[in-house]
Protein backbone atom coordinates (compact mmCIF):
# COMPACT_ATOMS: atom_id res chain seq x y z
CA UNK A 1 113.86 119.99 87.85
CA UNK A 2 113.05 117.04 90.07
CA UNK A 3 113.39 113.44 88.82
CA UNK A 4 110.19 111.42 88.41
CA UNK A 5 108.78 107.95 88.90
CA UNK A 6 108.16 106.83 85.33
CA UNK A 7 106.86 103.30 85.81
CA UNK A 8 106.77 100.39 88.28
CA UNK A 9 106.60 96.60 88.03
CA UNK A 10 105.80 93.95 90.66
CA UNK A 11 106.17 90.17 90.74
CA UNK A 12 104.86 87.40 92.95
CA UNK A 13 106.31 83.95 92.32
CA UNK A 14 104.33 81.09 93.83
CA UNK A 15 106.92 78.76 95.40
CA UNK A 16 105.40 76.16 97.78
CA UNK A 17 107.97 73.49 96.97
CA UNK A 18 110.91 75.84 97.51
CA UNK A 19 109.24 76.83 100.77
CA UNK A 20 109.20 73.18 101.85
CA UNK A 21 112.86 72.51 101.00
CA UNK A 22 114.62 75.88 101.42
CA UNK A 23 112.47 78.12 103.62
CA UNK A 24 114.42 78.79 106.82
CA UNK A 25 111.62 77.63 109.16
CA UNK A 26 111.27 74.32 107.33
CA UNK A 27 115.04 73.76 107.19
CA UNK A 28 115.32 74.36 110.95
CA UNK A 29 112.37 72.09 111.71
CA UNK A 30 113.83 69.24 109.64
CA UNK A 31 117.12 69.59 111.53
CA UNK A 32 115.84 70.11 115.07
CA UNK A 33 112.35 68.67 115.19
CA UNK A 34 111.83 66.22 112.30
CA UNK A 35 109.09 64.31 114.12
CA UNK A 36 107.29 67.37 115.46
CA UNK A 37 103.67 68.35 114.95
CA UNK A 38 104.51 71.14 112.52
CA UNK A 39 106.05 68.90 109.85
CA UNK A 40 103.28 66.37 110.36
CA UNK A 41 100.47 68.89 109.91
CA UNK A 42 101.58 71.72 107.63
CA UNK A 43 100.63 70.15 104.26
CA UNK A 44 96.92 70.82 104.71
CA UNK A 45 97.75 74.51 105.14
CA UNK A 46 99.62 74.91 101.84
CA UNK A 47 97.63 76.98 99.33
CA UNK A 48 97.06 76.12 95.67
CA UNK A 49 98.15 78.46 92.88
CA UNK A 50 94.51 79.30 92.25
CA UNK A 51 94.07 80.32 95.90
CA UNK A 52 97.16 82.52 95.69
CA UNK A 53 95.87 84.23 92.55
CA UNK A 54 92.44 84.80 94.15
CA UNK A 55 93.91 86.22 97.35
CA UNK A 56 92.91 89.90 97.42
CA UNK A 57 96.20 91.31 98.84
CA UNK A 58 98.08 89.66 95.95
CA UNK A 59 95.78 91.29 93.41
CA UNK A 60 96.49 94.66 95.02
CA UNK A 61 100.23 93.95 94.80
CA UNK A 62 100.11 93.53 91.00
CA UNK A 63 97.71 96.45 90.49
CA UNK A 64 94.37 94.80 89.71
CA UNK A 65 92.76 96.18 92.88
CA UNK A 66 93.38 99.32 94.91
CA UNK A 67 94.52 99.32 98.56
CA UNK A 68 91.07 100.64 99.48
CA UNK A 69 89.67 97.18 98.70
CA UNK A 70 90.93 96.00 102.12
CA UNK A 71 89.40 98.83 104.14
CA UNK A 72 87.05 97.50 106.85
CA UNK A 73 87.83 93.90 105.88
CA UNK A 74 88.31 91.51 108.78
CA UNK A 75 91.21 89.10 109.21
CA UNK A 76 91.98 86.64 107.81
CA UNK A 77 91.78 88.09 104.29
CA UNK A 78 91.82 84.53 102.99
CA UNK A 79 88.16 84.31 104.06
CA UNK A 80 87.16 87.07 101.63
CA UNK A 81 85.08 85.69 98.75
CA UNK A 82 87.12 86.80 95.74
CA UNK A 83 86.98 85.07 92.37
CA UNK A 84 88.25 87.75 89.97
CA UNK A 85 91.95 87.05 90.38
CA UNK A 86 94.16 87.32 87.30
CA UNK A 87 97.75 86.19 86.82
CA UNK A 88 98.66 89.47 85.12
CA UNK A 89 97.86 92.91 86.47
CA UNK A 90 98.25 96.55 85.61
CA UNK A 91 101.62 96.59 87.38
CA UNK A 92 102.91 93.04 87.22
CA UNK A 93 102.62 89.26 87.31
CA UNK A 94 101.85 86.29 89.51
CA UNK A 95 103.87 83.41 88.11
CA UNK A 96 103.56 79.75 89.05
CA UNK A 97 106.40 77.56 90.30
CA UNK A 98 106.90 75.85 86.96
CA UNK A 99 107.54 79.24 85.38
CA UNK A 100 109.85 80.13 88.25
CA UNK A 101 111.96 77.00 87.72
CA UNK A 102 112.28 77.79 84.00
CA UNK A 103 113.29 81.34 84.92
CA UNK A 104 116.02 79.99 87.21
CA UNK A 105 117.48 78.14 84.24
CA UNK A 106 116.99 81.05 81.89
CA UNK A 107 118.97 83.50 84.08
CA UNK A 108 121.71 80.93 84.82
CA UNK A 109 125.00 81.82 83.10
CA UNK A 110 127.13 79.03 84.60
CA UNK A 111 125.10 75.86 83.96
CA UNK A 112 124.14 75.44 87.60
CA UNK A 113 120.44 74.71 87.03
CA UNK A 114 119.33 71.34 85.64
CA UNK A 115 115.75 70.55 84.64
CA UNK A 116 114.50 67.17 83.46
CA UNK A 117 113.68 66.72 79.78
CA UNK A 118 110.12 65.78 80.71
CA UNK A 119 109.64 68.96 82.74
CA UNK A 120 111.03 71.19 79.96
CA UNK A 121 108.98 69.47 77.28
CA UNK A 122 105.76 69.87 79.28
CA UNK A 123 106.19 73.50 80.36
CA UNK A 124 108.56 75.49 78.19
CA UNK A 125 106.19 76.23 75.31
CA UNK A 126 103.67 77.89 77.64
CA UNK A 127 106.48 79.93 79.19
CA UNK A 128 107.65 81.16 75.78
CA UNK A 129 104.15 82.31 74.91
CA UNK A 130 103.81 84.24 78.15
CA UNK A 131 107.22 85.93 78.06
CA UNK A 132 108.26 86.35 74.40
CA UNK A 133 110.44 89.34 75.38
CA UNK A 134 112.99 86.89 76.84
CA UNK A 135 113.46 85.13 73.50
CA UNK A 136 117.20 85.84 73.38
CA UNK A 137 117.66 83.69 76.49
CA UNK A 138 115.44 80.75 75.41
CA UNK A 139 118.42 78.77 74.07
CA UNK A 140 119.62 78.16 77.65
CA UNK A 141 116.54 76.16 78.61
CA UNK A 142 117.26 72.54 77.76
CA UNK A 143 116.32 69.28 79.42
CA UNK A 144 118.94 67.23 81.27
CA UNK A 145 119.44 63.70 82.53
CA UNK A 146 118.83 63.65 86.30
CA UNK A 147 120.25 60.15 86.86
CA UNK A 148 122.88 61.38 89.35
CA UNK A 149 120.77 64.14 90.91
CA UNK A 150 119.97 62.36 94.17
CA UNK A 151 123.61 61.60 94.80
CA UNK A 152 124.47 65.29 94.48
CA UNK A 153 121.54 66.27 96.70
CA UNK A 154 122.50 63.76 99.42
CA UNK A 155 126.07 65.06 99.43
CA UNK A 156 124.84 68.68 99.76
CA UNK A 157 126.32 69.57 96.36
CA UNK A 158 122.87 70.30 94.96
CA UNK A 159 119.53 71.74 96.07
CA UNK A 160 116.46 69.86 94.78
CA UNK A 161 113.64 71.30 92.69
CA UNK A 162 110.42 69.37 93.33
CA UNK A 163 107.02 69.56 91.71
CA UNK A 164 104.21 67.63 93.40
CA UNK A 165 106.76 65.50 95.31
CA UNK A 166 108.52 64.63 92.05
CA UNK A 167 112.14 65.67 91.47
CA UNK A 168 112.15 67.78 88.29
CA UNK A 169 115.56 69.40 88.62
CA UNK A 170 118.28 70.72 90.89
CA UNK A 171 120.67 73.61 91.42
CA UNK A 172 124.26 72.52 91.92
CA UNK A 173 127.05 74.18 93.86
CA UNK A 174 129.34 76.49 91.88
CA UNK A 175 132.45 75.35 93.79
CA UNK A 176 133.54 72.19 95.55
CA UNK A 177 134.54 73.80 98.85
CA UNK A 178 133.61 77.51 98.86
CA UNK A 179 130.56 77.87 101.13
CA UNK A 180 129.71 81.19 99.50
CA UNK A 181 129.14 79.34 96.22
CA UNK A 182 127.23 76.46 97.77
CA UNK A 183 124.12 75.04 96.14
CA UNK A 184 121.99 76.68 98.83
CA UNK A 185 123.36 80.15 98.13
CA UNK A 186 123.33 79.72 94.37
CA UNK A 187 119.64 78.81 94.50
CA UNK A 188 118.90 81.86 96.65
CA UNK A 189 120.90 84.19 94.41
CA UNK A 190 119.43 82.86 91.19
CA UNK A 191 115.95 83.37 92.66
CA UNK A 192 116.83 87.01 93.41
CA UNK A 193 118.06 87.46 89.86
CA UNK A 194 115.04 85.71 88.31
CA UNK A 195 112.33 87.55 90.26
CA UNK A 196 114.16 90.86 89.94
CA UNK A 197 114.50 90.41 86.19
CA UNK A 198 110.84 89.51 85.68
CA UNK A 199 109.84 92.61 87.69
CA UNK A 200 112.11 94.73 85.51
CA UNK A 201 110.54 93.15 82.44
CA UNK A 202 107.16 94.58 83.47
CA UNK A 203 108.68 98.08 83.58
CA UNK A 204 110.17 97.92 80.08
CA UNK A 205 107.40 95.85 78.47
CA UNK A 206 105.55 98.77 76.93
CA UNK A 207 106.69 102.25 75.97
CA UNK A 208 110.17 102.23 77.54
CA UNK A 209 113.26 102.26 75.32
CA UNK A 210 115.63 99.67 76.84
CA UNK A 211 118.66 101.50 75.44
CA UNK A 212 117.68 104.64 77.35
CA UNK A 213 118.28 102.99 80.75
CA UNK A 214 121.85 103.73 81.79
CA UNK A 215 122.05 102.52 85.40
CA UNK A 216 120.53 99.79 87.58
CA UNK A 217 120.46 99.70 91.39
CA UNK A 218 119.59 96.33 92.99
CA UNK A 219 118.38 96.42 96.61
CA UNK A 220 117.41 92.93 97.80
CA UNK A 221 118.74 91.32 101.00
CA UNK A 222 120.93 88.61 99.50
CA UNK A 223 124.63 88.78 98.66
CA UNK A 224 126.60 87.23 95.81
CA UNK A 225 130.32 86.69 95.96
CA UNK A 226 132.93 84.07 96.77
CA UNK A 227 135.27 83.20 99.65
CA UNK A 228 137.35 86.32 99.07
CA UNK A 229 134.43 88.79 98.84
CA UNK A 230 131.26 87.37 100.31
CA UNK A 231 128.95 90.13 99.19
CA UNK A 232 130.86 91.65 96.31
CA UNK A 233 127.86 91.71 93.92
CA UNK A 234 126.69 92.53 91.27
CA UNK A 235 123.02 91.49 90.98
CA UNK A 236 122.21 94.78 89.24
CA UNK A 237 124.37 94.26 86.20
CA UNK A 238 123.40 90.59 85.91
CA UNK A 239 119.71 91.63 85.79
CA UNK A 240 120.52 94.33 83.23
CA UNK A 241 122.10 91.62 81.10
CA UNK A 242 118.98 89.43 81.20
CA UNK A 243 116.78 92.39 80.25
CA UNK A 244 119.18 93.38 77.43
CA UNK A 245 119.76 96.84 78.84
CA UNK A 246 122.82 97.17 76.63
CA UNK A 247 123.74 100.71 77.68
CA UNK A 248 123.39 100.14 81.41
CA UNK A 249 125.82 99.49 84.21
CA UNK A 250 124.87 99.18 87.86
CA UNK A 251 125.60 98.23 91.45
CA UNK A 252 123.94 96.76 94.55
CA UNK A 253 122.74 98.65 97.63
CA UNK A 254 122.14 96.86 100.93
CA UNK A 255 120.32 98.21 103.98
CA UNK A 256 118.02 95.43 105.19
CA UNK A 257 114.37 96.54 104.95
CA UNK A 258 115.29 100.18 104.34
CA UNK A 259 117.29 99.41 101.19
CA UNK A 260 114.51 100.17 98.67
CA UNK A 261 114.08 103.75 99.89
CA UNK A 262 117.85 104.21 100.19
CA UNK A 263 118.09 103.06 96.57
CA UNK A 264 115.29 105.33 95.39
CA UNK A 265 117.03 108.31 96.98
CA UNK A 266 120.37 107.32 95.41
CA UNK A 267 118.82 106.79 91.99
CA UNK A 268 116.94 110.09 92.20
CA UNK A 269 120.12 111.93 93.18
CA UNK A 270 121.98 110.44 90.21
CA UNK A 271 119.25 111.60 87.83
CA UNK A 272 118.93 115.00 89.50
CA UNK A 273 122.70 115.51 89.18
CA UNK A 274 122.61 114.57 85.50
CA UNK A 275 124.96 111.62 85.96
CA UNK A 276 122.35 109.28 84.46
CA UNK A 277 119.04 110.00 82.76
CA UNK A 278 117.15 106.79 83.54
CA UNK A 279 117.87 104.56 86.54
CA UNK A 280 116.10 101.26 87.25
CA UNK A 281 115.78 100.30 90.92
CA UNK A 282 115.06 96.58 91.27
CA UNK A 283 114.85 93.86 93.91
CA UNK A 284 114.23 90.12 93.82
CA UNK A 285 112.71 87.79 96.38
CA UNK A 286 114.17 86.04 99.42
CA UNK A 287 113.88 82.22 99.55
CA UNK A 288 114.77 81.78 103.27
CA UNK A 289 111.77 83.92 104.21
CA UNK A 290 109.32 81.57 102.50
CA UNK A 291 107.13 80.17 105.27
CA UNK A 292 109.02 82.20 107.86
CA UNK A 293 105.97 82.42 110.16
CA UNK A 294 104.46 79.11 109.08
CA UNK A 295 104.54 77.61 112.58
CA UNK A 296 102.17 80.30 113.86
CA UNK A 297 99.90 80.07 110.83
CA UNK A 298 99.56 76.30 111.22
CA UNK A 299 98.96 76.58 114.99
CA UNK A 300 96.10 79.00 114.34
CA UNK A 301 94.67 76.84 111.55
CA UNK A 302 95.41 79.42 108.86
CA UNK A 303 96.87 79.04 105.37
CA UNK A 304 100.64 79.45 105.13
CA UNK A 305 100.59 82.92 103.59
CA UNK A 306 104.34 83.21 102.96
CA UNK A 307 104.32 80.98 99.89
CA UNK A 308 105.41 83.60 97.34
CA UNK A 309 108.65 85.32 96.44
CA UNK A 310 108.22 89.04 95.90
CA UNK A 311 109.95 91.32 93.44
CA UNK A 312 109.66 94.91 92.27
CA UNK A 313 111.25 97.41 89.91
CA UNK A 314 110.79 101.16 89.47
CA UNK A 315 112.14 103.43 86.76
CA UNK A 316 113.36 106.87 87.85
CA UNK A 317 113.89 109.36 85.03
CA UNK A 318 114.37 113.00 84.13
CA UNK A 319 111.28 115.14 84.53
CA UNK A 320 108.74 114.58 81.74
CA UNK A 321 106.18 117.11 82.94
CA UNK A 322 103.65 114.40 83.75
CA UNK A 323 104.95 111.73 86.12
CA UNK A 324 105.12 112.16 89.94
CA UNK A 325 108.09 114.21 91.08
CA UNK A 326 110.58 112.90 93.64
CA UNK A 327 111.49 115.70 96.04
CA UNK A 328 115.19 115.12 96.49
CA UNK A 329 115.24 118.13 98.84
CA UNK A 330 112.72 116.60 101.27
CA UNK A 331 114.48 113.53 102.64
CA UNK A 332 114.15 112.12 106.15
CA UNK A 333 117.14 110.44 107.80
CA UNK A 334 117.56 108.34 110.89
CA UNK A 335 121.06 109.40 111.88
CA UNK A 336 123.52 107.85 114.33
CA UNK A 337 122.35 110.31 116.99
CA UNK A 338 118.60 110.01 116.39
CA UNK A 339 117.83 107.33 118.97
CA UNK A 340 115.55 104.32 118.69
CA UNK A 341 112.34 105.41 120.43
CA UNK A 342 109.29 105.34 118.11
CA UNK A 343 108.79 109.08 118.58
CA UNK A 344 112.40 109.86 117.71
CA UNK A 345 112.24 107.64 114.64
CA UNK A 346 109.02 109.12 113.24
CA UNK A 347 110.18 112.64 114.04
CA UNK A 348 113.37 112.16 112.05
CA UNK A 349 111.70 110.39 109.13
CA UNK A 350 108.41 112.29 108.86
CA UNK A 351 107.99 115.47 110.92
CA UNK A 352 111.46 117.02 110.58
CA UNK A 353 111.98 116.82 106.79
CA UNK A 354 108.47 118.22 106.25
CA UNK A 355 108.84 121.02 108.80
CA UNK A 356 112.25 121.97 107.40
CA UNK A 357 110.49 122.62 104.09
CA UNK A 358 107.45 124.46 105.41
CA UNK A 359 105.09 121.48 105.34
CA UNK A 360 103.00 119.77 107.99
CA UNK A 361 102.33 116.07 108.47
CA UNK A 362 98.73 116.73 107.45
CA UNK A 363 99.91 118.13 104.08
CA UNK A 364 100.82 114.59 102.97
CA UNK A 365 97.91 112.65 101.46
CA UNK A 366 99.31 109.12 101.78
CA UNK A 367 102.14 107.56 103.80
CA UNK A 368 103.71 104.31 102.64
CA UNK A 369 105.85 102.82 105.44
CA UNK A 370 106.34 99.06 105.98
CA UNK A 371 103.32 97.66 104.15
CA UNK A 372 103.34 94.14 105.63
CA UNK A 373 100.16 92.15 105.26
CA UNK A 374 98.58 91.78 108.75
CA UNK A 375 97.28 88.34 107.73
CA UNK A 376 100.91 87.26 108.11
CA UNK A 377 102.19 89.35 111.01
CA UNK A 378 99.23 89.43 113.44
CA UNK A 379 99.04 85.62 113.96
CA UNK A 380 102.82 85.60 114.41
CA UNK A 381 102.61 88.09 117.27
CA UNK A 382 104.18 91.01 115.38
CA UNK A 383 100.96 93.00 115.26
CA UNK A 384 99.61 95.15 112.46
CA UNK A 385 102.80 96.87 111.32
CA UNK A 386 101.38 99.55 108.96
CA UNK A 387 98.67 100.46 111.47
CA UNK A 388 101.27 100.88 114.22
CA UNK A 389 103.24 103.25 111.98
CA UNK A 390 100.16 105.30 111.16
CA UNK A 391 99.18 105.59 114.82
CA UNK A 392 102.62 106.95 115.62
CA UNK A 393 102.53 109.44 112.72
CA UNK A 394 99.06 110.61 113.75
CA UNK A 395 100.06 110.92 117.41
CA UNK A 396 103.05 113.06 116.42
CA UNK A 397 100.78 115.29 114.33
CA UNK A 398 98.57 115.76 117.41
CA UNK A 399 101.60 116.49 119.60
CA UNK A 400 102.82 119.09 117.09
CA UNK A 401 99.44 120.81 117.08
CA UNK A 402 98.77 119.92 113.43
CA UNK A 403 95.84 117.62 114.18
CA UNK A 404 93.02 117.59 116.73
CA UNK A 405 92.99 114.50 118.96
CA UNK A 406 89.42 113.72 117.88
CA UNK A 407 90.62 113.54 114.25
CA UNK A 408 93.29 110.92 114.98
CA UNK A 409 91.35 107.84 113.84
CA UNK A 410 90.10 109.60 110.72
CA UNK A 411 93.70 110.62 109.91
CA UNK A 412 94.80 106.97 110.09
CA UNK A 413 91.98 105.90 107.78
CA UNK A 414 92.52 108.68 105.23
CA UNK A 415 96.31 108.90 105.19
CA UNK A 416 97.05 105.22 105.84
CA UNK A 417 96.49 101.94 104.07
CA UNK A 418 95.91 98.33 105.09
CA UNK A 419 99.05 96.27 104.41
CA UNK A 420 99.04 93.87 101.45
CA UNK A 421 102.69 92.96 100.80
CA UNK A 422 104.33 89.58 101.53
CA UNK A 423 106.89 89.58 104.35
CA UNK A 424 109.99 89.34 102.19
CA UNK A 425 112.01 91.76 104.31
CA UNK A 426 112.84 94.56 101.88
CA UNK A 427 109.82 93.93 99.62
CA UNK A 428 107.13 95.53 101.88
CA UNK A 429 109.28 98.57 102.64
CA UNK A 430 107.39 101.51 101.02
CA UNK A 431 107.85 100.21 97.47
CA UNK A 432 104.57 98.23 97.09
CA UNK A 433 102.57 101.45 96.87
CA UNK A 434 104.65 103.05 94.10
CA UNK A 435 102.66 101.61 91.19
CA UNK A 436 99.37 102.61 92.80
CA UNK A 437 100.87 105.95 93.85
CA UNK A 438 101.84 106.85 90.28
CA UNK A 439 98.23 106.25 89.24
CA UNK A 440 96.79 108.10 92.25
CA UNK A 441 98.91 111.19 91.66
CA UNK A 442 98.45 111.24 87.89
CA UNK A 443 94.66 110.99 88.20
CA UNK A 444 94.53 113.72 90.83
CA UNK A 445 93.36 111.42 93.60
CA UNK A 446 96.23 112.65 95.77
CA UNK A 447 98.92 115.32 95.46
CA UNK A 448 101.60 114.17 97.88
CA UNK A 449 102.85 110.86 99.28
CA UNK A 450 105.74 109.91 101.50
CA UNK A 451 107.77 106.71 101.15
CA UNK A 452 109.26 105.51 104.45
CA UNK A 453 111.81 102.72 104.71
CA UNK A 454 113.02 101.34 108.04
CA UNK A 455 115.56 98.64 108.84
CA UNK A 456 116.87 96.54 111.73
CA UNK A 457 120.64 96.73 111.45
CA UNK A 458 121.26 94.57 114.53
CA UNK A 459 120.50 91.50 112.40
CA UNK A 460 124.01 91.77 110.92
CA UNK A 461 125.59 91.83 114.39
CA UNK A 462 127.65 94.89 113.53
CA UNK A 463 125.61 97.54 115.35
CA UNK A 464 122.52 97.87 117.51
CA UNK A 465 121.50 101.03 115.67
CA UNK A 466 118.15 101.35 113.95
CA UNK A 467 117.95 102.69 110.39
CA UNK A 468 115.48 104.57 108.25
CA UNK A 469 115.07 107.03 105.38
CA UNK A 470 112.11 108.71 103.72
CA UNK A 471 111.35 110.87 100.70
CA UNK A 472 108.39 112.98 99.56
CA UNK A 473 106.67 112.45 96.20
CA UNK A 474 104.39 115.09 94.66
CA UNK A 475 102.20 115.90 91.69
CA UNK A 476 104.17 117.08 88.67
CA UNK A 477 104.35 120.85 88.26
CA UNK A 478 103.93 120.44 84.51
CA UNK A 479 107.23 122.11 83.69
CA UNK A 480 109.74 120.37 81.43
CA UNK A 481 113.19 121.19 80.15
CA UNK A 482 115.42 123.94 81.44
CA UNK A 483 114.22 127.12 83.10
CA UNK A 484 113.65 130.00 80.65
CA UNK A 485 114.76 133.59 80.98
CA UNK A 486 112.54 136.62 80.37
CA UNK A 487 113.72 136.84 76.74
CA UNK A 488 112.54 133.30 76.09
CA UNK A 489 115.91 131.57 75.75
CA UNK A 490 117.01 129.12 78.43
CA UNK A 491 119.34 130.33 81.14
CA UNK A 492 121.62 127.34 80.56
CA UNK A 493 121.81 128.07 76.82
CA UNK A 494 122.68 131.70 77.49
CA UNK A 495 125.50 130.61 79.78
CA UNK A 496 126.80 128.19 77.15
CA UNK A 497 126.68 130.91 74.47
CA UNK A 498 128.52 133.33 76.75
CA UNK A 499 131.25 130.79 77.50
CA UNK A 500 131.60 129.87 73.84
CA UNK A 501 132.02 133.53 72.89
CA UNK A 502 134.58 134.08 75.66
CA UNK A 503 136.59 131.05 74.58
CA UNK A 504 136.48 132.21 70.95
CA UNK A 505 137.93 135.61 71.91
CA UNK A 506 140.66 134.00 74.04
CA UNK A 507 141.54 131.76 71.10
CA UNK A 508 141.71 134.75 68.73
CA UNK A 509 143.96 136.68 71.16
CA UNK A 510 146.32 133.74 71.53
CA UNK A 511 146.48 133.36 67.75
CA UNK A 512 147.36 137.06 67.31
CA UNK A 513 150.12 136.80 69.93
CA UNK A 514 151.58 133.78 68.17
């Protein structure tokens, strides 16, 4: 029996103030070009929370709209007249920055996050009403005196938390001299934990027994550790603790943008092997990537679209006879010997694993590769990333004789999707479609989908190799439990009965000899 996708949860955390103070582009500009045009002009390009909620790609991300809503829409998507935005969706949340700051304090186990009494008094009650499931952690959220905050910030022992240009809190360093526990890194890591946890909360909010989850895999792009083990981890277990997954353990998986699909394959293998019954794959957002392409957006008089942290979580479980099956036997791999040409990559990730199992590219109804929002990437010169992937897949289908050349554009439209995910590195990598995919397969809209994760390993300066993995998802066969024999009893039960009888006879013989 194949494992299944049981449920998915997605989070967007509006973070314009963190973007201003901790986004990598803004940090670099303040250091190298403090009097430049960018810092003088960017404020008019910062979106409001209401604009973020009413941005159509964000509503697709949390499940209130389908990916088809962007078909034939022209860039920029921010020009689309859309007024039906909601802060909660079928698959997740859009939280504001006040809620994010409270979450940072709520997931903090070492008293590193300080919020002013005024801020807590004004905002905590609304937070408690929205997320009552986190009640066991509410005692951590208390107001503090910020009298010495600026001194800590000026000495780089704290990272500021601003709201409308007003200091409302800070995150302090966890060690006096260890750079790996600096205020900057603690803020980044707490943000990963917070947005990962709130995504996991969506998965377990309704109908999922928390005690049934026995393993968590975390697959973001950050690393937690100290001077002796820079990326030792473990985000996974810390998120399990926040969500009160009392029977779970876990570990972190890293693979740049490909990590989500790596993690899905690992989790599926663990369930398939019977090691664990229910595995939660989760990832939080990346603060340095806030406003990463802001220079280009401002130059082209566009909103700064990278003003949200992304997060997601998916639950992979034993086959229930209903949920989409994860074909652990149809896995694509970019190996050391694959090569880095686009054709070689797509062949290894798409064509080969399908062909090895008697399937054609055209047998897959939807492909979910890197689902970056073109509103973000096109102005920055990176092009339309999903579209480029679909063109390559379609071209390979033509080359393999599975598709007529005249059908190429129709293939891209039918099998592909317009990107809607924020550029948070790992966040757009295949995973954004999973919530929608579960619905599409369950309702019979599609039968098969392929998740494709790709990563740029050269960023770590350890290798110039490319990376990528893929896996096929299909409609559930409707079978549950163990396979049955012709007599009606399960094969596994017959084997157990046979072994029990054999052991009983051996025991009797040994007793007689004694």
